[in-house]
XYZ file of C-alpha atoms in Angstrom:
760
model
C 45.968 15.000 -48.759
C 48.802 17.125 -47.333
C 52.369 16.942 -48.482
C 53.471 14.928 -45.498
C 50.870 12.214 -46.283
C 48.776 13.027 -43.216
C 45.058 12.263 -43.570
C 42.009 12.676 -41.373
C 38.618 10.976 -41.772
C 37.570 13.670 -44.246
C 40.831 13.708 -46.295
C 40.118 10.717 -48.585
C 40.331 10.150 -52.345
C 37.103 10.419 -54.274
C 37.838 7.200 -56.144
C 38.038 4.183 -53.841
C 39.835 0.956 -54.622
C 37.327 -1.175 -52.659
C 33.586 -1.109 -53.451
C 30.958 0.176 -51.009
C 28.883 -2.438 -49.226
C 25.981 -2.001 -51.644
C 28.384 -2.584 -54.573
C 29.353 -6.007 -53.244
C 27.799 -9.135 -54.576
C 24.790 -10.567 -52.762
C 27.005 -13.476 -51.724
C 29.578 -11.142 -50.124
C 26.869 -9.098 -48.439
C 25.338 -12.266 -47.006
C 28.724 -13.452 -45.762
C 29.352 -10.118 -44.010
C 25.944 -10.121 -42.366
C 26.299 -13.747 -41.297
C 29.727 -13.059 -39.830
C 28.356 -10.057 -37.953
C 25.383 -12.070 -36.700
C 27.693 -14.860 -35.586
C 29.833 -12.441 -33.586
C 26.793 -10.848 -31.922
C 25.420 -14.314 -31.157
C 28.696 -15.352 -29.507
C 28.611 -12.155 -27.451
C 25.064 -12.938 -26.317
C 26.105 -16.484 -25.437
C 28.895 -15.184 -23.200
C 31.897 -16.553 -25.114
C 35.410 -15.534 -24.144
C 36.020 -11.860 -24.994
C 39.524 -12.398 -26.470
C 38.373 -15.148 -28.817
C 35.483 -13.000 -30.041
C 37.768 -9.994 -30.550
C 40.210 -12.176 -32.498
C 37.285 -13.255 -34.678
C 36.456 -9.570 -35.261
C 40.077 -8.973 -36.291
C 39.995 -11.880 -38.711
C 36.659 -10.621 -40.005
C 38.264 -7.250 -40.827
C 41.291 -8.893 -42.435
C 38.961 -11.016 -44.536
C 37.257 -7.947 -45.946
C 40.439 -5.876 -46.385
C 43.044 -8.005 -48.111
C 46.775 -7.681 -47.389
C 46.146 -6.286 -43.899
C 46.446 -7.192 -40.202
C 43.947 -6.114 -37.547
C 44.693 -5.275 -33.936
C 42.787 -4.146 -30.847
C 44.549 -2.089 -28.197
C 43.024 -1.167 -24.834
C 43.943 1.130 -21.987
C 45.511 -0.416 -18.935
C 43.712 -0.194 -15.559
C 45.374 3.166 -14.821
C 44.139 4.557 -18.137
C 47.653 5.716 -19.102
C 49.041 3.378 -21.783
C 47.661 1.053 -24.433
C 48.328 -2.685 -24.642
C 47.456 -5.192 -27.325
C 44.267 -7.050 -26.417
C 43.760 -9.048 -29.634
C 45.888 -9.267 -32.793
C 45.795 -12.827 -34.167
C 47.877 -12.014 -37.293
C 50.437 -9.714 -35.675
C 53.815 -11.303 -34.784
C 54.555 -11.728 -31.076
C 57.593 -9.456 -31.302
C 55.451 -6.686 -32.771
C 52.933 -7.178 -29.951
C 55.725 -6.895 -27.400
C 56.920 -3.618 -28.937
C 53.384 -2.206 -29.186
C 52.520 -2.876 -25.540
C 52.848 0.167 -23.311
C 52.077 2.613 -26.124
C 51.409 6.031 -24.653
C 48.864 8.050 -26.722
C 50.136 11.238 -28.266
C 50.634 13.202 -31.536
C 53.470 10.974 -32.748
C 52.308 7.636 -31.357
C 51.105 6.147 -34.653
C 47.553 5.691 -35.869
C 46.314 3.971 -32.683
C 48.026 6.407 -30.311
C 46.641 9.350 -32.300
C 43.097 7.949 -32.612
C 42.943 7.582 -28.842
C 44.707 10.871 -28.245
C 42.491 12.829 -30.645
C 39.408 10.658 -29.902
C 38.580 10.415 -33.596
C 39.418 8.124 -36.516
C 42.956 8.464 -37.919
C 43.805 7.184 -41.411
C 47.501 7.120 -42.373
C 48.392 6.303 -46.023
C 52.163 6.190 -45.590
C 53.584 5.315 -42.220
C 57.129 5.907 -43.393
C 56.586 9.611 -44.075
C 53.562 10.612 -41.885
C 54.598 12.690 -38.853
C 52.013 10.943 -36.706
C 54.203 7.829 -36.923
C 57.443 9.526 -35.987
C 57.648 7.757 -32.604
C 56.783 4.328 -34.061
C 58.642 4.470 -37.386
C 60.839 1.561 -36.359
C 57.753 -0.646 -36.130
C 56.612 0.342 -39.607
C 60.035 -0.433 -41.042
C 60.526 -3.658 -39.100
C 57.160 -5.197 -39.960
C 56.472 -3.630 -43.362
C 53.498 -1.573 -42.171
C 52.836 0.732 -45.114
C 49.480 2.230 -44.069
C 47.422 2.121 -40.882
C 43.794 3.071 -40.174
C 42.615 3.302 -36.581
C 39.313 4.285 -34.904
C 38.574 4.803 -31.194
C 36.622 2.175 -29.277
C 34.100 3.890 -27.026
C 32.011 2.818 -24.071
C 28.290 3.628 -23.868
C 29.060 6.846 -22.041
C 31.449 7.947 -24.817
C 34.624 7.259 -22.880
C 37.485 5.984 -25.099
C 38.542 2.462 -24.140
C 41.143 1.851 -26.836
C 41.434 1.469 -30.596
C 40.675 -0.871 -33.472
C 43.207 -0.744 -36.313
C 43.830 -2.276 -39.728
C 47.543 -2.177 -40.704
C 48.043 -2.458 -44.470
C 51.076 -3.860 -46.282
C 50.491 -1.393 -49.105
C 50.045 2.368 -49.181
C 46.357 3.234 -49.311
C 43.514 5.124 -47.626
C 40.127 3.657 -46.667
C 37.116 4.178 -48.832
C 33.598 4.685 -47.435
C 33.129 0.908 -47.124
C 36.373 0.551 -45.170
C 35.326 3.345 -42.825
C 32.005 1.597 -42.134
C 33.887 -1.632 -41.585
C 36.216 0.022 -39.043
C 33.273 1.675 -37.305
C 31.371 -1.630 -37.213
C 34.392 -3.485 -35.834
C 34.972 -0.851 -33.140
C 31.298 -1.011 -32.136
C 31.413 -4.794 -31.965
C 34.528 -4.660 -29.788
C 32.785 -2.147 -27.534
C 29.851 -4.500 -27.183
C 32.185 -7.375 -26.367
C 34.030 -5.359 -23.716
C 30.863 -4.068 -22.111
C 29.456 -7.575 -22.114
C 32.683 -8.927 -20.620
C 32.498 -6.397 -17.819
C 28.833 -7.223 -17.331
C 29.622 -10.935 -17.317
C 32.363 -10.394 -14.768
C 29.989 -8.447 -12.576
C 27.301 -11.081 -13.068
C 29.778 -13.819 -12.236
C 30.668 -12.067 -9.014
C 27.024 -11.346 -8.260
C 26.211 -14.957 -9.075
C 28.796 -16.178 -6.604
C 27.353 -13.888 -3.948
C 23.835 -14.943 -4.985
C 24.543 -18.665 -4.746
C 26.682 -18.560 -1.616
C 24.476 -16.226 0.392
C 23.127 -17.665 3.636
C 19.913 -15.693 3.014
C 17.248 -16.879 0.623
C 16.989 -14.730 -2.489
C 14.264 -14.632 -5.126
C 13.871 -12.350 -8.102
C 10.601 -11.807 -9.951
C 9.633 -9.977 -13.104
C 7.258 -6.968 -12.964
C 4.249 -9.305 -12.999
C 5.664 -11.029 -9.902
C 6.548 -14.293 -11.601
C 9.694 -15.853 -10.141
C 12.631 -15.823 -12.577
C 15.490 -16.794 -10.264
C 16.165 -18.203 -6.792
C 19.372 -19.177 -5.018
C 20.429 -22.332 -3.198
C 19.545 -20.888 0.223
C 16.001 -20.246 -1.042
C 15.647 -23.956 -1.791
C 17.250 -24.936 1.520
C 14.849 -22.729 3.487
C 11.609 -23.401 1.555
C 12.189 -26.967 0.365
C 11.390 -25.991 -3.234
C 14.056 -26.609 -5.899
C 14.421 -23.839 -8.454
C 12.705 -25.753 -11.259
C 9.517 -26.046 -9.193
C 9.134 -22.299 -8.583
C 10.478 -20.625 -11.720
C 7.573 -18.995 -13.545
C 5.303 -19.143 -10.506
C 4.047 -16.473 -8.123
C 5.692 -16.251 -4.671
C 2.196 -16.666 -3.220
C 2.747 -20.431 -3.509
C 4.719 -19.975 -0.261
C 1.807 -18.266 1.488
C 0.823 -19.943 4.744
C -2.561 -18.235 4.964
C -1.673 -16.766 8.356
C -1.698 -13.244 6.974
C -4.959 -12.070 5.422
C -5.419 -10.282 2.099
C -5.370 -6.883 3.824
C -1.834 -7.571 5.091
C -0.558 -8.250 1.563
C -2.492 -5.305 0.121
C -0.796 -2.949 2.584
C 2.580 -4.573 1.966
C 2.421 -4.100 -1.810
C 1.131 -0.569 -1.404
C 4.257 0.216 0.633
C 6.510 -1.486 -1.922
C 5.087 0.496 -4.823
C 5.015 3.832 -3.017
C 8.348 3.617 -1.149
C 10.205 1.180 -3.396
C 10.880 -1.227 -0.543
C 9.359 -3.059 2.434
C 10.682 -5.141 5.271
C 8.896 -7.192 7.870
C 7.936 -10.592 9.223
C 5.953 -13.007 7.063
C 4.811 -16.559 7.737
C 5.550 -18.873 4.804
C 4.719 -22.488 4.087
C 7.472 -25.043 3.490
C 7.047 -27.551 0.673
C 6.260 -30.191 3.303
C 3.366 -28.045 4.581
C 5.081 -26.761 7.731
C 4.642 -23.055 8.479
C 7.724 -21.019 9.360
C 8.469 -17.311 9.910
C 10.879 -15.261 7.807
C 12.259 -11.743 7.982
C 12.215 -10.389 4.433
C 13.425 -7.267 2.630
C 11.675 -6.559 -0.675
C 13.099 -3.950 -3.050
C 11.920 -2.645 -6.399
C 14.448 -2.543 -9.261
C 13.893 0.202 -11.859
C 15.352 0.859 -15.300
C 16.797 4.236 -16.296
C 13.315 5.457 -17.271
C 11.884 4.665 -13.871
C 9.992 1.582 -15.020
C 9.864 -1.473 -12.754
C 11.957 -4.303 -14.157
C 12.217 -6.661 -11.187
C 11.352 -7.272 -7.565
C 14.138 -8.536 -5.284
C 13.365 -10.405 -2.076
C 16.053 -11.342 0.469
C 14.913 -13.295 3.504
C 16.086 -15.413 6.412
C 14.376 -18.109 8.453
C 13.773 -16.747 11.958
C 12.179 -19.919 13.349
C 14.898 -20.435 15.933
C 14.712 -16.816 17.089
C 10.950 -17.097 17.376
C 11.263 -20.417 19.204
C 13.559 -18.964 21.834
C 11.367 -15.879 22.179
C 8.334 -18.130 22.576
C 10.026 -20.181 25.309
C 10.772 -17.020 27.266
C 7.259 -15.669 26.679
C 5.639 -18.986 27.610
C 7.592 -19.250 30.842
C 6.351 -15.786 31.766
C 2.701 -16.341 30.794
C 1.790 -20.029 31.177
C 1.442 -22.419 34.064
C 4.087 -25.152 33.827
C 1.815 -27.891 35.278
C -1.371 -27.510 33.213
C -0.145 -25.460 30.243
C -2.958 -22.981 30.891
C -2.420 -19.209 30.961
C -1.141 -18.134 34.372
C -2.211 -15.246 36.583
C -0.079 -12.753 34.614
C -1.559 -13.606 31.231
C -5.057 -13.934 32.703
C -4.956 -10.312 33.919
C -3.734 -9.069 30.514
C -6.386 -11.027 28.635
C -9.190 -10.014 31.010
C -8.231 -6.361 30.592
C -8.345 -6.700 26.795
C -11.636 -8.608 26.800
C -13.351 -6.107 29.094
C -12.227 -3.205 26.887
C -13.550 -5.028 23.831
C -16.861 -5.801 25.551
C -17.234 -2.172 26.613
C -16.437 -0.938 23.108
C -18.972 -3.272 21.492
C -21.604 -3.007 24.187
C -21.359 -6.727 24.976
C -21.480 -8.676 28.215
C -18.727 -10.871 29.614
C -18.784 -13.390 32.420
C -15.996 -14.337 34.799
C -16.055 -17.798 36.391
C -14.000 -18.322 39.544
C -13.582 -22.092 39.988
C -12.281 -23.900 43.028
C -11.849 -27.685 43.005
C -13.593 -29.323 45.942
C -11.630 -31.925 47.931
C -8.453 -31.455 45.901
C -6.289 -31.022 49.022
C -7.307 -34.455 50.321
C -6.357 -36.128 47.050
C -3.065 -34.223 46.823
C -2.150 -35.205 50.399
C -3.176 -38.853 50.122
C -1.917 -39.706 46.606
C 1.057 -37.352 46.457
C 1.899 -34.223 44.506
C 2.626 -36.203 41.330
C -0.933 -37.533 41.208
C -2.196 -34.108 42.217
C -0.447 -32.535 39.221
C -1.886 -35.253 36.989
C -5.396 -34.456 38.210
C -4.824 -30.728 37.634
C -3.741 -31.438 34.045
C -6.844 -33.549 33.380
C -9.089 -30.965 35.026
C -7.535 -28.236 32.870
C -8.238 -30.276 29.750
C -11.864 -30.779 30.761
C -12.231 -27.054 31.355
C -10.854 -26.320 27.871
C -13.363 -28.742 26.362
C -16.239 -27.038 28.174
C -15.831 -23.589 26.591
C -15.479 -22.062 23.146
C -12.161 -21.259 21.494
C -12.902 -17.557 21.951
C -13.153 -18.015 25.724
C -10.185 -18.359 28.068
C -9.310 -20.791 30.849
C -6.506 -19.888 33.265
C -4.939 -21.336 36.425
C -4.345 -18.780 39.137
C -2.478 -21.219 41.358
C -3.177 -24.235 43.564
C -6.622 -25.596 42.680
C -8.067 -22.241 41.571
C -9.052 -21.679 37.959
C -10.806 -18.894 36.092
C -12.799 -18.822 32.877
C -13.548 -15.707 30.819
C -16.735 -16.069 28.751
C -16.902 -13.435 26.019
C -19.987 -12.090 24.234
C -22.507 -13.812 26.500
C -25.667 -14.472 24.512
C -28.004 -14.781 27.482
C -28.248 -15.955 31.067
C -29.204 -19.448 29.959
C -26.023 -19.902 27.926
C -23.926 -18.833 30.925
C -25.673 -21.330 33.148
C -25.368 -24.062 30.526
C -21.587 -23.587 30.333
C -21.262 -23.587 34.130
C -23.330 -26.759 34.458
C -21.318 -28.418 31.703
C -18.123 -27.655 33.639
C -19.601 -29.128 36.812
C -20.707 -32.266 34.980
C -17.309 -32.815 33.384
C -15.369 -32.275 36.603
C -17.680 -34.622 38.498
C -16.695 -37.519 36.230
C -14.032 -39.883 37.682
C -10.337 -39.083 37.190
C -8.123 -42.061 36.337
C -4.720 -41.487 37.919
C -2.634 -44.485 36.880
C -3.970 -47.249 39.162
C -6.147 -44.949 41.253
C -9.592 -43.479 40.591
C -10.407 -40.118 42.155
C -13.553 -38.035 42.386
C -13.796 -34.295 42.866
C -16.372 -31.598 42.315
C -16.166 -27.862 41.840
C -17.666 -24.688 43.206
C -18.127 -21.927 40.645
C -18.721 -18.235 41.308
C -20.000 -16.103 38.415
C -19.739 -12.319 38.075
C -20.918 -10.404 35.030
C -19.464 -7.395 33.253
C -20.769 -4.700 33.333
C -23.739 -5.753 35.496
C -21.769 -6.704 38.607
C -18.559 -4.713 38.158
C -16.651 -2.650 35.593
C -13.100 -3.092 36.886
C -10.905 -6.183 36.932
C -10.379 -6.052 40.695
C -14.082 -5.705 41.489
C -15.076 -8.399 39.014
C -12.565 -10.845 40.493
C -13.693 -10.007 44.018
C -17.364 -10.519 43.195
C -16.715 -13.819 41.392
C -14.691 -14.957 44.396
C -17.565 -14.064 46.739
C -19.999 -15.960 44.544
C -17.678 -18.989 44.563
C -17.674 -19.082 48.371
C -21.454 -18.804 48.315
C -21.530 -21.929 46.106
C -19.280 -23.756 48.604
C -21.483 -22.715 51.510
C -24.544 -24.088 49.719
C -22.983 -27.547 49.554
C -20.416 -27.398 46.715
C -20.738 -28.985 43.256
C -22.793 -26.036 42.072
C -22.487 -22.563 40.583
C -23.672 -19.326 42.135
C -24.231 -15.908 40.611
C -23.072 -12.777 42.347
C -26.382 -11.095 41.385
C -29.310 -12.421 43.478
C -31.804 -12.036 40.641
C -29.713 -14.131 38.263
C -29.158 -16.696 40.970
C -32.909 -16.968 41.429
C -33.402 -17.348 37.666
C -30.735 -20.059 37.500
C -32.383 -21.936 40.360
C -35.731 -21.626 38.595
C -34.277 -23.134 35.404
C -32.718 -25.973 37.369
C -36.083 -26.620 38.990
C -37.903 -26.630 35.671
C -35.344 -29.010 34.195
C -35.827 -31.333 37.152
C -39.628 -31.209 36.898
C -39.520 -31.652 33.118
C -37.880 -35.046 33.518
C -40.763 -36.054 35.751
C -43.277 -34.594 33.282
C -42.131 -36.947 30.511
C -42.542 -39.999 32.709
C -45.745 -38.719 34.396
C -47.766 -37.986 31.243
C -47.975 -34.273 32.057
C -47.279 -33.271 28.437
C -50.213 -32.733 26.100
C -50.694 -31.879 22.429
C -53.002 -29.119 21.261
C -53.976 -28.569 17.649
C -54.568 -25.360 15.711
C -56.428 -25.616 12.408
C -54.783 -24.560 9.146
C -57.464 -23.275 6.780
C -57.616 -23.363 2.989
C -58.249 -19.695 2.101
C -59.891 -20.558 -1.205
C -62.553 -22.877 0.241
C -62.535 -22.156 3.962
C -62.064 -25.856 4.704
C -59.726 -27.255 7.319
C -56.982 -29.012 5.419
C -54.399 -29.306 8.091
C -53.495 -28.779 11.735
C -50.357 -27.832 13.625
C -49.544 -29.858 16.729
C -48.427 -27.642 19.644
C -46.848 -28.937 22.855
C -48.327 -28.000 26.226
C -47.176 -28.839 29.776
C -49.647 -28.935 32.642
C -47.561 -28.947 35.828
C -49.390 -30.645 38.758
C -48.595 -27.718 41.064
C -47.784 -24.733 38.830
C -50.404 -25.301 36.162
C -49.620 -24.607 32.497
C -45.975 -23.686 31.861
C -45.335 -21.742 28.650
C -43.398 -23.523 25.869
C -41.273 -20.364 25.623
C -39.964 -21.244 29.083
C -39.587 -25.007 29.034
C -38.643 -25.691 25.378
C -35.290 -23.795 25.569
C -34.492 -25.677 28.778
C -35.422 -28.953 27.082
C -33.012 -28.050 24.274
C -30.219 -27.135 26.688
C -30.570 -30.417 28.576
C -31.116 -32.401 25.350
C -34.445 -33.691 26.704
C -35.955 -32.228 23.536
C -34.916 -35.387 21.688
C -37.015 -37.647 23.897
C -39.883 -35.136 23.956
C -39.771 -34.736 20.169
C -39.941 -38.494 19.747
C -43.022 -38.643 21.965
C -44.700 -35.791 20.056
C -44.120 -37.492 16.708
C -45.616 -40.782 17.854
C -48.666 -39.042 19.311
C -49.194 -37.076 16.088
C -48.835 -40.207 13.937
C -51.492 -41.923 16.026
C -53.793 -38.873 15.849
C -53.462 -38.293 12.111
C -54.349 -41.936 11.474
C -57.577 -41.459 13.487
C -58.584 -38.260 11.699
C -57.729 -39.624 8.246
C -59.996 -42.591 8.903
C -62.810 -40.498 10.397
C -62.755 -37.326 8.298
C -60.505 -37.350 5.255
C -57.722 -39.582 3.999
C -55.579 -36.535 3.085
C -55.671 -34.900 6.486
C -52.239 -33.647 7.515
C -50.608 -32.588 10.816
C -47.493 -30.436 11.219
C -44.957 -30.993 13.990
C -42.102 -28.708 15.003
C -38.615 -30.208 15.002
C -35.904 -28.460 17.039
C -32.464 -27.885 15.457
C -31.048 -29.780 18.424
C -32.864 -32.895 17.213
C -31.027 -32.633 13.890
C -27.626 -32.021 15.392
C -27.641 -34.854 17.947
C -26.846 -38.316 16.619
C -29.823 -40.600 17.200
C -32.183 -42.944 15.360
C -35.080 -40.478 15.404
C -35.392 -40.195 11.612
C -35.360 -43.917 10.894
C -37.614 -44.721 13.850
C -40.106 -42.055 12.756
C -40.189 -43.457 9.257
C -40.598 -47.014 10.572
C -43.430 -45.790 12.809
C -45.271 -44.299 9.813
C -44.947 -47.569 7.937
C -46.217 -49.560 10.930
C -49.362 -47.397 11.043
C -49.662 -47.656 7.236
C -49.915 -43.907 6.932
C -49.827 -42.567 3.408
C -47.361 -40.058 2.078
C -47.755 -36.430 3.117
C -49.528 -37.319 6.350
C -46.896 -35.484 8.383
C -45.245 -32.105 7.835
C -42.039 -31.332 9.742
C -41.662 -27.621 10.539
C -38.074 -26.341 10.802
C -36.489 -22.897 11.137
C -34.539 -20.935 8.547
C -31.484 -20.887 10.787
C -31.167 -24.666 10.561
C -30.843 -24.494 6.775
C -28.504 -21.514 6.774
C -25.827 -23.574 8.541
C -26.949 -26.965 7.257
C -24.240 -29.609 7.431
C -24.144 -33.045 5.827
C -26.065 -34.562 8.738
C -28.972 -32.108 8.348
C -29.022 -32.566 4.578
C -29.077 -36.351 4.920
C -31.984 -36.304 7.360
C -34.037 -33.940 5.188
C -33.486 -36.271 2.230
C -34.655 -39.207 4.362
C -37.855 -37.290 5.140
C -38.422 -36.536 1.465
C -37.910 -40.152 0.436
C -40.384 -41.270 3.131
C -43.052 -38.809 1.948
C -42.739 -36.475 4.948
C -43.145 -32.873 3.806
C -41.083 -29.942 5.112
C -42.228 -26.441 6.068
C -40.106 -23.388 6.917
C -41.551 -21.895 10.121
C -41.471 -18.143 10.884
C -40.284 -17.425 7.328
C -38.866 -13.934 6.794
C -37.323 -13.477 10.228
C -33.948 -14.967 9.256
C -31.031 -13.494 7.301
C -30.851 -15.887 4.420
C -29.838 -15.562 0.810
C -32.754 -17.922 0.156
C -30.380 -20.200 -1.736
C -31.557 -23.064 0.457
C -34.966 -22.928 -1.260
C -33.234 -24.299 -4.368
C -30.956 -26.687 -2.498
C -33.648 -28.420 -0.393
C -37.088 -29.752 -1.236
C -39.291 -27.322 0.698
C -43.061 -27.839 0.515
C -44.412 -24.923 2.573
C -43.350 -21.480 3.705
C -45.062 -20.144 6.845
C -45.115 -16.336 6.800
C -44.265 -15.104 10.288
C -47.113 -13.460 12.230
C -45.043 -10.271 12.641
C -45.669 -9.542 8.928
C -49.340 -10.535 9.010
C -50.191 -8.493 12.096
C -49.670 -5.094 10.420
C -50.766 -5.691 6.846
C -52.964 -3.073 5.207
C -53.542 -2.586 1.476
C -50.652 -0.096 1.091
C -48.267 -1.265 3.843
C -44.722 -2.524 3.388
C -45.715 -5.710 5.160
C -48.361 -6.279 2.497
C -45.733 -5.808 -0.219
C -43.446 -8.300 1.533
C -46.242 -10.859 1.923
C -47.148 -10.484 -1.738
C -43.487 -10.930 -2.744
C -43.028 -14.015 -0.558
C -46.170 -15.634 -1.960
C -45.216 -14.852 -5.568
C -41.665 -16.162 -5.076
C -42.866 -19.335 -3.354
C -45.406 -20.132 -6.053
C -42.766 -19.718 -8.763
C -40.710 -22.314 -6.908
C -43.685 -24.649 -6.532
C -44.004 -23.988 -2.778
C -47.311 -23.465 -0.923
C -47.665 -20.610 1.565
C -49.254 -20.591 5.041
C -49.841 -17.290 6.847
C -49.522 -17.415 10.643
C -51.226 -15.186 13.207
C -54.308 -14.257 11.150
C -56.684 -12.534 13.585
C -59.032 -10.399 11.458
C -61.191 -10.896 8.398
C -59.370 -7.988 6.726
C -56.059 -9.816 7.091
C -57.614 -12.980 5.708
C -59.103 -11.183 2.708
C -55.880 -9.342 1.859
C -53.882 -12.587 1.982
C -56.457 -14.430 -0.093
C -56.412 -11.634 -2.672
C -52.674 -12.068 -3.306
C -52.989 -15.854 -3.602
C -51.950 -17.085 -0.154
C -52.835 -20.772 0.059
C -53.487 -21.347 3.771
C -53.846 -19.444 7.034
C -53.947 -20.150 10.742
C -54.651 -17.911 13.684
C -57.175 -16.846 16.280
C -59.615 -15.703 13.579
C -60.257 -19.373 12.946
C -59.386 -20.949 16.279
C -56.837 -20.900 19.061
C -54.934 -24.159 19.712
C -57.372 -26.668 21.221
C -57.338 -30.224 22.510
C -57.910 -33.122 20.139
C -61.532 -33.494 21.345
C -62.311 -29.816 20.725
C -60.606 -29.971 17.337
C -62.899 -32.832 16.333
C -65.897 -30.698 17.264
C -64.604 -27.998 14.911
C -64.511 -30.518 12.108
C -67.931 -31.965 12.934
C -69.751 -28.656 13.353
C -68.141 -27.155 10.264
C -67.775 -23.906 12.160
C -64.866 -22.973 9.884
C -66.023 -23.053 6.296
C -67.272 -26.375 4.940
C -64.698 -28.548 6.672
C -63.794 -32.094 5.720
C -66.918 -33.389 7.479
C -69.140 -31.983 4.771
C -66.546 -31.985 1.999
């Protein structure tokens, strides 16, 4: 120590009056730690900074008897020090201390801040560092004073923490640690106060923002939302905290959209754009959202911040403007402007994919008469109803538009075949020919439809429209209420189909339909176990018409239901005869069209009742269906297959192997037989891929308890190869072509195929 009683942090006596912390009793140590923990806890809980700092002062006074603690901080200008907390210092002393300007003679606190290091003064009455504040020492009996700087995290000095002693002394090592601890605690309090102030301000902005705000943790779990968030989404904070923002997803954007969005967020640190969300009540609404990544000082993601606004009203106004420009105000259909845009897009898509498209040009027949006689109001009503019927006649992927007046167009995309085009056109004609109920009036109209195909008839919009228009006038000239193709060949084919459909109705009533039977042979014994019933049509003028021609038309016109019913009853009658004459287990297969499953009718129950009336045993009938029916099987199909099973009617999969199935339906449904398609059988040789496939199908089927029938067997080599790999049955020209019932009986009687039931 120097002669003028000046001391620095290093100039201390070797013998200390107070013990070090480790020399204190366990009780005192515990009390110090508890007091420190209590202060830190109050800081964490956000208590008032002054009250906590006063507690720190009292804590220091408790550990250093006969002393008074004070905390002085810089003013906002950073020029002078003012008392922030000094619970044991008289008010007059506080008044005199305020405004202290740091410097060499400004006492312990002024020097600690000035020198930015601890200052320990043993005798304030003689130490030169107190020369400017000696009057304070004398007035308030301050004998010694120890002061340390209070620093921010960045090292900047904020003020000082001091212990003023009423006796002359210097701090020991314990006192120094105490001062350092107190200064650190005050620093924490001040930093926390500033943080709390900033958070308070941010909280006010957060809560009073008109935009919705949500904050998530790095794992994208919501940790905070504001009031506007709840107002916009309908979700109160307690229902979303801890959940993923995906609970707001409307499903309008696919997974690829969100994958790209999050890729942009992670790579660029932010993203903005339009997203469709779902309100708590289920309503979808659009938002414009800005998403930003929040990082810590090490570059690690700590939070995601989303700020969004509801743009429903903006979108609504935009939609009104867009709708007025693109939709017809009477019918609500796309207008000429939108039709041209859509047709251009669809033709480009068809060209890119190598698909066909059809354009229907539709003109309502006799509309002018109705409009003139009933008035424009009723005319508009009829146009609305006609528009609705047109919508119902096409798929969602197709487009109906009103060009003006009584002219409409339909764009048919991805045309499957000519028959589907004609079916749609006929459906439109049928719907428009039904009566229109206009308040107290009933009106009838028809339509003339012209059809032009892309790219067959034209490759440009103008040419396609022109050709469809020409075809429409051709339909009018032929008598109206019909459709006409621009291409003569297609027109001829359409007329042929219409003629066949007309004659087919007469064929049902005129007993022109016949059933032929093809034997199904047991490969192990060569005996005829079964037969497949095949439909034939002998036209009185055209002779035999192939099933490949008339069956699709029967399906299109739904006549297949009536025909299928007739076939089943004929087969039931025939199987009863052959069971009585040849073998009680004889079995006949009938083909059932998918259309018969999909149309509501009593076919299943009536078939089952018919079997019971004829007292036919179980497994007398096998129903053959296609793979495609089971791939898209709905509840109706499943129910009807179960009804067949319960009635003892077996089920076979026809043309097996030509579909694109996962084969899961083989486990889901009770399948009795698989019929290997003839395309596999035709090319089998011992080392061929088709042979491997046949072998695999047979092995798989047997493991599932399913019998296998090979179709299209024409050679003995094919028969022998199939028998060698365990195929159960075969049918084909090797054994017999389809024959009439009388000829089939001769096969059984003569035993020309193996032993047959006749000799079995």
